[in-house]
Tab-separated table of C-alpha atoms in Angstrom:
chain	number	residue	atom	x	y	z
A	1	UNK	CA	14.041	-5.330	5.374
A	2	UNK	CA	13.067	-7.600	8.257
A	3	UNK	CA	11.319	-4.759	10.039
A	4	UNK	CA	10.777	-1.030	9.824
A	5	UNK	CA	13.491	1.575	10.227
A	6	UNK	CA	13.520	4.973	11.912
A	7	UNK	CA	15.990	7.863	11.807
A	8	UNK	CA	16.242	10.681	14.313
A	9	UNK	CA	18.357	13.768	13.784
A	10	UNK	CA	18.963	16.362	11.084
A	11	UNK	CA	17.261	15.733	7.735
A	12	UNK	CA	17.825	17.907	4.656
A	13	UNK	CA	16.010	17.740	1.327
A	14	UNK	CA	14.290	19.926	-1.272
A	15	UNK	CA	10.592	20.678	-1.123
A	16	UNK	CA	8.383	20.386	-4.171
A	17	UNK	CA	8.943	24.111	-4.804
A	18	UNK	CA	12.683	23.274	-5.152
A	19	UNK	CA	13.656	25.193	-1.984
A	20	UNK	CA	16.002	23.473	0.451
A	21	UNK	CA	14.377	22.408	3.728
A	22	UNK	CA	16.310	21.653	6.925
A	23	UNK	CA	14.429	19.582	9.494
A	24	UNK	CA	16.046	19.441	12.923
A	25	UNK	CA	15.191	16.919	15.628
A	26	UNK	CA	13.393	15.061	12.851
A	27	UNK	CA	11.873	11.604	13.092
A	28	UNK	CA	11.635	9.771	9.762
A	29	UNK	CA	10.086	6.297	9.751
A	30	UNK	CA	10.381	3.749	6.952
A	31	UNK	CA	8.015	0.777	6.701
A	32	UNK	CA	9.216	-2.761	6.067
A	33	UNK	CA	8.385	-2.365	2.357
A	34	UNK	CA	10.779	0.581	2.032
A	35	UNK	CA	8.210	3.399	1.937
A	36	UNK	CA	8.305	6.478	4.156
A	37	UNK	CA	5.315	6.375	6.514
A	38	UNK	CA	6.069	9.249	8.875
A	39	UNK	CA	8.170	12.399	9.033
A	40	UNK	CA	8.018	15.141	11.654
A	41	UNK	CA	10.485	17.686	13.000
A	42	UNK	CA	10.983	19.340	16.365
A	43	UNK	CA	10.601	16.021	18.158
A	44	UNK	CA	12.132	15.760	21.623
A	45	UNK	CA	14.288	12.673	21.977
A	46	UNK	CA	12.438	11.610	25.131
A	47	UNK	CA	9.192	11.534	23.141
A	48	UNK	CA	10.445	9.061	20.552
A	49	UNK	CA	9.088	5.875	22.225
A	50	UNK	CA	5.566	7.240	22.594
A	51	UNK	CA	5.520	8.716	19.077
A	52	UNK	CA	6.747	5.470	17.529
A	53	UNK	CA	4.182	3.587	19.597
A	54	UNK	CA	1.340	5.678	18.203
A	55	UNK	CA	2.311	4.617	14.675
A	56	UNK	CA	1.113	1.096	15.591
A	57	UNK	CA	3.824	-0.705	13.646
A	58	UNK	CA	3.695	-4.500	13.610
A	59	UNK	CA	7.292	-4.618	14.875
A	60	UNK	CA	9.411	-2.137	16.753
A	61	UNK	CA	11.533	-0.271	14.203
A	62	UNK	CA	15.302	-0.251	14.258
A	63	UNK	CA	16.034	3.273	15.480
A	64	UNK	CA	19.080	5.043	14.043
A	65	UNK	CA	20.056	8.071	16.122
A	66	UNK	CA	22.152	10.392	13.986
A	67	UNK	CA	25.138	11.860	15.811
A	68	UNK	CA	25.957	15.551	15.942
A	69	UNK	CA	28.326	15.021	12.987
A	70	UNK	CA	25.735	13.293	10.782
A	71	UNK	CA	22.694	14.257	8.737
A	72	UNK	CA	20.360	12.566	6.246
A	73	UNK	CA	19.843	13.632	2.615
A	74	UNK	CA	18.080	12.005	-0.378
A	75	UNK	CA	20.081	9.691	-2.593
A	76	UNK	CA	21.727	11.194	-5.652
A	77	UNK	CA	20.153	10.736	-9.094
A	78	UNK	CA	22.445	10.374	-12.123
A	79	UNK	CA	20.364	11.220	-15.196
A	80	UNK	CA	22.977	10.366	-17.840
A	81	UNK	CA	25.496	7.585	-17.574
A	82	UNK	CA	27.201	5.144	-19.950
A	83	UNK	CA	27.738	2.053	-17.809
A	84	UNK	CA	29.832	0.474	-20.568
A	85	UNK	CA	32.328	3.362	-20.318
A	86	UNK	CA	33.308	2.614	-16.708
A	87	UNK	CA	36.673	1.230	-17.868
A	88	UNK	CA	37.560	4.189	-20.112
A	89	UNK	CA	36.996	7.054	-17.702
A	90	UNK	CA	39.488	9.861	-18.125
A	91	UNK	CA	40.591	8.881	-21.628
A	92	UNK	CA	40.387	11.033	-24.741
A	93	UNK	CA	40.323	14.491	-23.192
A	94	UNK	CA	40.664	17.237	-25.792
A	95	UNK	CA	39.269	15.182	-28.662
A	96	UNK	CA	36.220	16.438	-30.507
A	97	UNK	CA	33.158	14.342	-29.786
A	98	UNK	CA	33.085	12.308	-33.029
A	99	UNK	CA	36.840	11.654	-32.876
A	100	UNK	CA	36.502	10.614	-29.237
A	101	UNK	CA	33.795	8.134	-30.165
A	102	UNK	CA	35.801	6.537	-32.962
A	103	UNK	CA	39.190	6.488	-31.249
A	104	UNK	CA	38.255	5.677	-27.653
A	105	UNK	CA	34.629	4.810	-27.072
A	106	UNK	CA	33.524	2.489	-29.852
A	107	UNK	CA	36.533	0.131	-29.426
A	108	UNK	CA	35.879	0.013	-25.674
A	109	UNK	CA	32.144	-0.622	-25.995
A	110	UNK	CA	32.635	-3.325	-28.639
A	111	UNK	CA	34.233	-5.526	-25.961
A	112	UNK	CA	30.828	-5.917	-24.299
A	113	UNK	CA	29.965	-8.518	-26.909
A	114	UNK	CA	31.412	-10.860	-24.276
A	115	UNK	CA	28.820	-11.253	-21.482
A	116	UNK	CA	31.536	-12.207	-18.975
A	117	UNK	CA	33.357	-8.947	-19.691
A	118	UNK	CA	30.047	-7.150	-19.241
A	119	UNK	CA	29.451	-8.827	-15.885
A	120	UNK	CA	32.891	-7.812	-14.567
A	121	UNK	CA	32.683	-4.210	-15.733
A	122	UNK	CA	29.039	-3.671	-14.834
A	123	UNK	CA	29.495	-5.153	-11.372
A	124	UNK	CA	32.342	-2.724	-10.721
A	125	UNK	CA	30.389	0.168	-12.216
A	126	UNK	CA	27.194	-0.282	-10.208
A	127	UNK	CA	29.123	-0.928	-6.989
A	128	UNK	CA	31.177	2.213	-7.634
A	129	UNK	CA	28.112	4.391	-8.072
A	130	UNK	CA	26.381	2.999	-4.992
A	131	UNK	CA	29.557	3.746	-3.005
A	132	UNK	CA	29.300	7.353	-4.198
A	133	UNK	CA	25.667	7.685	-3.155
A	134	UNK	CA	23.983	7.288	-6.546
A	135	UNK	CA	20.742	5.547	-5.643
A	136	UNK	CA	19.090	6.091	-9.052
A	137	UNK	CA	20.873	5.977	-12.396
A	138	UNK	CA	19.808	6.219	-16.033
A	139	UNK	CA	22.171	3.865	-17.829
A	140	UNK	CA	23.113	3.518	-21.482
A	141	UNK	CA	24.290	-0.011	-22.130
A	142	UNK	CA	26.263	-1.044	-25.189
A	143	UNK	CA	24.407	-2.094	-28.348
A	144	UNK	CA	24.560	-5.745	-27.255
A	145	UNK	CA	21.289	-7.197	-26.007
A	146	UNK	CA	22.844	-9.904	-23.829
A	147	UNK	CA	25.213	-7.459	-22.143
A	148	UNK	CA	22.380	-5.018	-21.472
A	149	UNK	CA	20.419	-7.789	-19.801
A	150	UNK	CA	23.493	-8.429	-17.648
A	151	UNK	CA	23.465	-4.763	-16.624
A	152	UNK	CA	19.830	-5.045	-15.564
A	153	UNK	CA	20.633	-8.210	-13.604
A	154	UNK	CA	23.523	-6.507	-11.818
A	155	UNK	CA	21.449	-3.445	-10.874
A	156	UNK	CA	18.667	-5.626	-9.505
A	157	UNK	CA	21.035	-7.908	-7.588
A	158	UNK	CA	22.885	-4.991	-6.017
A	159	UNK	CA	19.644	-3.142	-5.291
A	160	UNK	CA	20.224	0.033	-7.300
A	161	UNK	CA	17.255	1.835	-8.842
A	162	UNK	CA	17.956	2.143	-12.561
A	163	UNK	CA	16.752	2.832	-16.064
A	164	UNK	CA	18.572	0.428	-18.382
A	165	UNK	CA	18.675	0.711	-22.161
A	166	UNK	CA	20.228	-1.108	-25.111
A	167	UNK	CA	22.010	1.485	-27.247
A	168	UNK	CA	20.557	1.751	-30.781
A	169	UNK	CA	22.948	2.532	-33.648
A	170	UNK	CA	22.640	1.119	-37.157
A	171	UNK	CA	24.837	3.533	-39.137
A	172	UNK	CA	27.847	5.883	-38.918
A	173	UNK	CA	29.700	3.544	-36.614
A	174	UNK	CA	32.523	1.043	-37.242
A	175	UNK	CA	31.540	-2.212	-38.923
A	176	UNK	CA	32.604	-4.072	-35.781
A	177	UNK	CA	30.279	-2.001	-33.595
A	178	UNK	CA	26.868	-1.299	-35.016
A	179	UNK	CA	23.512	-3.020	-35.349
A	180	UNK	CA	23.126	-5.111	-38.508
A	181	UNK	CA	20.114	-3.020	-39.566
A	182	UNK	CA	17.085	-1.284	-38.107
A	183	UNK	CA	15.091	-4.515	-37.906
A	184	UNK	CA	17.723	-6.247	-35.793
A	185	UNK	CA	18.162	-3.187	-33.589
A	186	UNK	CA	14.434	-2.998	-32.890
A	187	UNK	CA	14.155	-6.743	-32.303
A	188	UNK	CA	16.974	-6.730	-29.746
A	189	UNK	CA	15.506	-3.639	-28.107
A	190	UNK	CA	12.148	-5.366	-27.659
A	191	UNK	CA	13.912	-8.426	-26.285
A	192	UNK	CA	15.674	-6.293	-23.673
A	193	UNK	CA	12.409	-4.552	-22.740
A	194	UNK	CA	10.663	-7.901	-22.307
A	195	UNK	CA	13.554	-9.286	-20.268
A	196	UNK	CA	13.669	-6.348	-17.849
A	197	UNK	CA	9.915	-6.459	-17.396
A	198	UNK	CA	10.304	-10.146	-16.671
A	199	UNK	CA	12.854	-9.743	-13.875
A	200	UNK	CA	11.097	-6.720	-12.326
A	201	UNK	CA	7.515	-6.910	-13.530
A	202	UNK	CA	6.229	-3.916	-11.584
A	203	UNK	CA	9.284	-1.737	-12.218
A	204	UNK	CA	9.966	-1.388	-8.499
A	205	UNK	CA	13.679	-0.899	-9.135
A	206	UNK	CA	14.569	-1.531	-12.784
A	207	UNK	CA	12.848	-0.100	-15.847
A	208	UNK	CA	13.774	-0.359	-19.530
A	209	UNK	CA	14.518	2.867	-21.391
A	210	UNK	CA	14.597	3.445	-25.162
A	211	UNK	CA	18.120	4.539	-26.047
A	212	UNK	CA	18.848	5.821	-29.565
A	213	UNK	CA	22.468	6.907	-29.111
A	214	UNK	CA	21.890	10.015	-31.202
A	215	UNK	CA	20.373	10.716	-34.575
A	216	UNK	CA	23.743	10.468	-36.345
A	217	UNK	CA	23.891	6.748	-35.545
A	218	UNK	CA	20.252	6.005	-36.373
A	219	UNK	CA	18.559	5.636	-39.742
A	220	UNK	CA	15.118	7.078	-40.386
A	221	UNK	CA	13.574	3.615	-40.127
A	222	UNK	CA	15.224	2.935	-36.778
A	223	UNK	CA	14.046	6.239	-35.293
A	224	UNK	CA	10.546	5.623	-36.641
A	225	UNK	CA	10.542	2.117	-35.153
A	226	UNK	CA	11.648	3.375	-31.758
A	227	UNK	CA	8.982	6.060	-31.909
A	228	UNK	CA	6.389	3.369	-32.554
A	229	UNK	CA	7.563	1.412	-29.510
A	230	UNK	CA	7.398	4.616	-27.450
A	231	UNK	CA	3.828	5.273	-28.578
A	232	UNK	CA	2.757	1.717	-27.822
A	233	UNK	CA	4.422	1.827	-24.381
A	234	UNK	CA	3.517	5.136	-22.704
A	235	UNK	CA	5.366	4.084	-19.545
A	236	UNK	CA	8.737	3.780	-21.320
A	237	UNK	CA	11.258	6.572	-20.764
A	238	UNK	CA	13.472	7.633	-23.678
A	239	UNK	CA	17.063	8.889	-23.581
A	240	UNK	CA	19.386	10.291	-26.219
A	241	UNK	CA	22.108	12.886	-26.781
A	242	UNK	CA	20.854	16.286	-27.878
A	243	UNK	CA	22.692	19.393	-29.123
A	244	UNK	CA	25.883	18.209	-27.446
A	245	UNK	CA	28.505	19.987	-29.568
A	246	UNK	CA	28.812	22.035	-32.748
A	247	UNK	CA	30.365	19.145	-34.672
A	248	UNK	CA	27.536	16.816	-33.645
A	249	UNK	CA	24.771	19.341	-34.434
A	250	UNK	CA	26.162	20.140	-37.874
A	251	UNK	CA	26.458	16.491	-38.852
A	252	UNK	CA	22.963	15.695	-37.553
A	253	UNK	CA	21.331	18.435	-39.598
A	254	UNK	CA	23.324	17.440	-42.691
A	255	UNK	CA	21.897	13.924	-42.371
A	256	UNK	CA	18.366	15.211	-41.748
A	257	UNK	CA	18.123	18.378	-43.894
A	258	UNK	CA	14.330	18.312	-43.725
A	259	UNK	CA	14.492	19.488	-40.096
A	260	UNK	CA	15.485	22.931	-38.853
A	261	UNK	CA	16.765	21.606	-35.527
A	262	UNK	CA	17.079	18.465	-33.403
A	263	UNK	CA	13.906	19.231	-31.461
A	264	UNK	CA	11.842	19.017	-34.655
A	265	UNK	CA	13.661	15.831	-35.620
A	266	UNK	CA	12.907	13.933	-32.412
A	267	UNK	CA	9.374	15.267	-32.251
A	268	UNK	CA	8.677	14.028	-35.783
A	269	UNK	CA	9.711	10.497	-34.821
A	270	UNK	CA	7.668	10.522	-31.604
A	271	UNK	CA	10.700	10.646	-29.337
A	272	UNK	CA	10.326	14.127	-27.825
A	273	UNK	CA	7.915	13.501	-24.949
A	274	UNK	CA	7.366	14.237	-21.279
A	275	UNK	CA	9.429	11.146	-20.437
A	276	UNK	CA	12.397	11.985	-22.694
A	277	UNK	CA	15.833	12.566	-21.142
A	278	UNK	CA	17.990	14.794	-23.344
A	279	UNK	CA	21.670	14.708	-22.473
A	280	UNK	CA	23.799	17.873	-22.702
A	281	UNK	CA	21.686	20.505	-24.533
A	282	UNK	CA	24.632	22.886	-24.587
A	283	UNK	CA	23.967	24.939	-27.729
A	284	UNK	CA	20.304	25.928	-27.689
A	285	UNK	CA	18.227	28.520	-29.502
A	286	UNK	CA	15.209	30.194	-27.914
A	287	UNK	CA	12.991	28.203	-30.271
A	288	UNK	CA	14.489	24.899	-29.166
A	289	UNK	CA	14.154	25.794	-25.498
A	290	UNK	CA	10.479	26.539	-26.060
A	291	UNK	CA	9.984	23.217	-27.865
A	292	UNK	CA	11.511	21.358	-24.924
A	293	UNK	CA	9.216	23.241	-22.557
A	294	UNK	CA	6.150	22.412	-24.636
A	295	UNK	CA	7.094	18.725	-24.761
A	296	UNK	CA	7.926	18.701	-21.022
A	297	UNK	CA	11.159	16.854	-21.823
A	298	UNK	CA	13.978	16.731	-19.273
A	299	UNK	CA	17.594	17.861	-19.558
A	300	UNK	CA	20.498	15.790	-18.224
A	301	UNK	CA	23.145	18.409	-17.462
A	302	UNK	CA	26.657	16.915	-17.717
A	303	UNK	CA	29.006	19.803	-16.881
A	304	UNK	CA	32.118	17.635	-16.482
A	305	UNK	CA	31.852	15.970	-19.884
A	306	UNK	CA	30.846	19.248	-21.523
A	307	UNK	CA	34.156	20.800	-20.510
A	308	UNK	CA	36.361	17.746	-21.054
A	309	UNK	CA	35.315	16.050	-24.309
A	310	UNK	CA	33.641	17.597	-27.310
A	311	UNK	CA	35.842	20.366	-28.630
A	312	UNK	CA	35.225	23.458	-26.558
A	313	UNK	CA	34.027	24.744	-23.207
A	314	UNK	CA	30.332	24.040	-23.579
A	315	UNK	CA	28.286	25.840	-20.951
A	316	UNK	CA	24.653	24.733	-21.124
A	317	UNK	CA	22.027	27.453	-20.376
A	318	UNK	CA	20.759	25.806	-17.189
A	319	UNK	CA	19.408	29.011	-15.654
A	320	UNK	CA	17.311	29.588	-18.766
A	321	UNK	CA	15.986	26.026	-18.624
A	322	UNK	CA	14.980	26.403	-14.991
A	323	UNK	CA	13.414	29.804	-15.615
A	324	UNK	CA	11.365	28.272	-18.452
A	325	UNK	CA	10.142	25.502	-16.143
A	326	UNK	CA	12.100	22.757	-17.906
A	327	UNK	CA	13.077	19.718	-15.839
A	328	UNK	CA	16.843	19.550	-15.207
A	329	UNK	CA	19.013	17.020	-13.409
A	330	UNK	CA	22.709	16.215	-13.225
A	331	UNK	CA	24.564	13.495	-15.116
A	332	UNK	CA	28.109	12.249	-14.659
A	333	UNK	CA	28.380	10.907	-18.233
A	334	UNK	CA	30.932	8.467	-16.779
A	335	UNK	CA	33.454	7.973	-19.611
A	336	UNK	CA	33.002	11.469	-20.995
A	337	UNK	CA	34.843	13.267	-18.226
A	338	UNK	CA	37.222	13.030	-15.312
A	339	UNK	CA	34.860	11.940	-12.549
A	340	UNK	CA	31.940	9.611	-11.865
A	341	UNK	CA	30.948	11.577	-8.754
A	342	UNK	CA	27.714	13.545	-8.526
A	343	UNK	CA	29.464	15.721	-5.951
A	344	UNK	CA	31.994	16.661	-8.630
A	345	UNK	CA	29.119	17.269	-11.060
A	346	UNK	CA	27.614	19.701	-8.533
A	347	UNK	CA	30.904	21.592	-8.295
A	348	UNK	CA	31.485	21.662	-12.036
A	349	UNK	CA	27.898	22.832	-12.602
A	350	UNK	CA	28.668	25.862	-10.440
A	351	UNK	CA	31.937	26.532	-12.303
A	352	UNK	CA	30.276	26.195	-15.704
A	353	UNK	CA	27.451	28.515	-14.666
A	354	UNK	CA	30.025	31.100	-13.568
A	355	UNK	CA	31.586	30.876	-17.030
A	356	UNK	CA	28.138	31.153	-18.604
A	357	UNK	CA	27.526	34.329	-16.600
A	358	UNK	CA	30.738	35.829	-17.964
A	359	UNK	CA	30.045	34.764	-21.553
A	360	UNK	CA	26.290	35.330	-21.783
A	361	UNK	CA	25.179	37.211	-18.679
A	362	UNK	CA	23.074	34.352	-17.269
A	363	UNK	CA	22.963	34.275	-13.445
A	364	UNK	CA	25.222	31.683	-11.829
A	365	UNK	CA	23.778	28.616	-10.155
A	366	UNK	CA	23.920	28.410	-6.383
A	367	UNK	CA	25.095	25.345	-4.499
A	368	UNK	CA	21.491	24.887	-3.321
A	369	UNK	CA	20.146	24.858	-6.869
A	370	UNK	CA	22.735	22.219	-7.737
A	371	UNK	CA	21.732	20.154	-4.676
A	372	UNK	CA	18.202	20.242	-6.067
A	373	UNK	CA	19.464	19.129	-9.516
A	374	UNK	CA	21.288	16.215	-7.893
A	375	UNK	CA	18.206	14.957	-6.046
A	376	UNK	CA	14.611	15.978	-6.763
A	377	UNK	CA	15.469	17.615	-10.081
A	378	UNK	CA	17.062	14.420	-11.334
A	379	UNK	CA	14.113	12.355	-10.141
A	380	UNK	CA	11.786	14.586	-12.154
A	381	UNK	CA	13.927	14.211	-15.279
A	382	UNK	CA	13.735	10.413	-14.910
A	383	UNK	CA	9.939	10.565	-14.306
A	384	UNK	CA	10.505	9.064	-10.861
A	385	UNK	CA	9.677	12.033	-8.629
A	386	UNK	CA	6.477	10.286	-7.520
A	387	UNK	CA	8.737	7.651	-5.950
A	388	UNK	CA	12.020	9.336	-4.941
A	389	UNK	CA	13.934	12.629	-4.888
A	390	UNK	CA	12.956	13.927	-1.470
A	391	UNK	CA	11.447	12.686	1.778
A	392	UNK	CA	7.662	12.597	1.640
A	393	UNK	CA	5.212	10.152	3.136
A	394	UNK	CA	4.399	7.515	0.537
A	395	UNK	CA	7.671	7.810	-1.372
A	396	UNK	CA	10.358	5.145	-1.295
A	397	UNK	CA	13.182	5.787	1.143
A	398	UNK	CA	16.339	6.352	-0.901
A	399	UNK	CA	18.702	8.186	1.417
A	400	UNK	CA	22.285	8.892	2.413
A	401	UNK	CA	23.680	9.338	5.901
A	402	UNK	CA	26.399	11.973	5.616
A	403	UNK	CA	29.173	11.906	8.219
A	404	UNK	CA	31.039	15.176	8.293
A	405	UNK	CA	34.008	14.105	10.415
A	406	UNK	CA	36.117	11.087	9.451
A	407	UNK	CA	39.646	9.929	10.250
A	408	UNK	CA	40.815	9.973	6.635
A	409	UNK	CA	38.554	12.516	4.915
A	410	UNK	CA	39.460	15.812	3.295
A	411	UNK	CA	36.181	17.639	3.787
A	412	UNK	CA	36.425	21.172	5.150
A	413	UNK	CA	36.508	20.909	8.930
A	414	UNK	CA	33.325	21.582	10.854
A	415	UNK	CA	33.769	24.321	13.417
A	416	UNK	CA	31.891	25.304	16.523
A	417	UNK	CA	28.988	27.532	15.609
A	418	UNK	CA	28.595	26.246	12.039
A	419	UNK	CA	24.941	26.151	11.005
A	420	UNK	CA	23.465	23.067	9.352
A	421	UNK	CA	23.382	24.958	6.070
A	422	UNK	CA	27.089	25.765	6.414
A	423	UNK	CA	27.984	22.144	7.173
A	424	UNK	CA	25.942	20.920	4.197
A	425	UNK	CA	27.678	23.399	1.922
A	426	UNK	CA	31.066	22.232	3.180
A	427	UNK	CA	30.123	18.644	2.344
A	428	UNK	CA	28.749	19.462	-1.118
A	429	UNK	CA	31.832	21.477	-2.069
A	430	UNK	CA	34.662	19.579	-0.358
A	431	UNK	CA	33.367	16.155	0.738
A	432	UNK	CA	33.719	12.820	-1.031
A	433	UNK	CA	32.521	9.222	-0.787
A	434	UNK	CA	34.279	8.809	2.575
A	435	UNK	CA	31.668	11.176	4.002
A	436	UNK	CA	28.817	9.069	2.611
A	437	UNK	CA	28.610	6.716	5.577
A	438	UNK	CA	25.411	4.863	4.713
A	439	UNK	CA	23.415	4.323	1.522
A	440	UNK	CA	19.791	3.130	1.501
A	441	UNK	CA	17.577	2.241	-1.465
A	442	UNK	CA	13.934	1.349	-0.735
A	443	UNK	CA	14.983	1.089	2.905
A	444	UNK	CA	17.651	-1.518	2.175
A	445	UNK	CA	21.097	-0.586	3.447
A	446	UNK	CA	23.684	-0.988	0.675
A	447	UNK	CA	26.663	0.758	2.281
A	448	UNK	CA	27.749	1.201	5.877
A	449	UNK	CA	31.085	2.653	6.917
A	450	UNK	CA	32.318	1.972	10.456
A	451	UNK	CA	32.333	4.830	12.902
A	452	UNK	CA	35.636	6.696	13.045
A	453	UNK	CA	37.249	8.070	16.177
A	454	UNK	CA	36.489	11.577	14.867
A	455	UNK	CA	32.741	10.979	14.962
A	456	UNK	CA	32.434	9.147	18.268
C-alpha cells in the first residue's frame, strides 16, 4: 500500500467470545503496513475528517465510504484444501474414499511432477479462491517438492495468506505416485520448509506446514521423522486427515494395531499438538474428542466432501467439538466435493448439522455459528488468530466488501426494513462470489468489481 486506508460504514465480525458483532457507522483504519490501527462505531460522517486527523497519520488515508448496499466482513479462512485437486473438482462422487484416491486423485496429482503443469493449475486455483473471498488457506500440495515450491511462489505473488505443505506418502500408493522412502520424503520436506522460509522469512504471508497425507500412506519411520521435525520447529503447523471414513479408520488401525485409535497414533509420533489441523473427524468416540481437547488440536470441518466422497453421509459432531472447547473451522476440501466455495461450506455445514440432530440428537448449527467457523474459528484452527479472523487493532486487515445488490447476482433481494443481520443472513445463504465486491489481504486490494447500476 502506498498509504493508509479507511473504511466507513457497516462492519460485521465475530468477537473473541465467538458472538457476532454488528458495528454501524463504523470507522476502520488500516496503516500502510496492512495492520488495523483504529476501529470505532457510532461515528457521524461529518466527524470523519477530525477523527482521522487526530490519528496523526503520515499521509491522508484513502477513505472508502461503504454504500447502503455494502458491508465489511473478515476474509474467509479455508482450513483444509488440496490445491493439486483444483482440476478434478466434482469427479468421483459416490466412490469410497480409498477407491476415490486410487481411481481419481492419485492419477491427477501425479501430473504435478511437471512444474509447468503445477504453475498453470496453482495459478488458477489461488486466483479462484481469492475471487471467492478466501484470504487464508491451508494447502496440501502434491508429494513433489518442486511443485510445492511453485505453490508457495504463486501464493506469495498473488498475495494470499497460506500454509503450504508437501504431501508425505511413502507406502500404500501407486508406484508412480509415492515417495521413494521415508528418507527421501523427509529430505524433500525439509527442502520445502527451507525454501518457504527463504521467500518469506518472517512468515508474513506464507508458512510451511507438515503434511503427512494420513497414516495409511506413511510408514512408522516417516511419521517418526515428521514428529522430530515438528518437535525441533515449534512454530510449524501440522495437517493430516483424521477419522474421515469407516474404511479409512479400519485400514489405519489394521496397519497400526498397537494403537486403540488415531488420536493415540498421532500423539505417539509427536504430531497431535496445539498447532495440528485434523481434517474431517467424522466418526469420533468420547475418548477421542477428549484427547483432541487435551492436545488443543483443531478440526477442519469439510461438510461438502463428507457427504460427497467417502462412502456414506458422514456428519461430524461439530456441536460436541464446540461444546468441548475444541477449535473448529471450515474447509472446502476442493477436489473432494462439488464446490470450492466457503459460502457453500457454510450452507452444507448447516444441512449436515440438521441431519446430525435427526440421527444423534445434537443441536443444529446456526448460520451465525457457521459464520464464526468461516472466519475467526478457521483462524484459530490455523494458529493465525493473533493475526487475522476478525477486526481488532493490531491485527492484519484481511477483509471483504460485500455488495448485496448486483445486476447479475442471484442473492435474495434486500427489502426495505431489512436489518443488517437479515441482510447478512441473506448473503451467507444465497449470495455468491458476485457479491464479494472487494478482497483485501494485509490491506492490499486483490479484487475489485465495478459498481453495478443496482448499487449506485
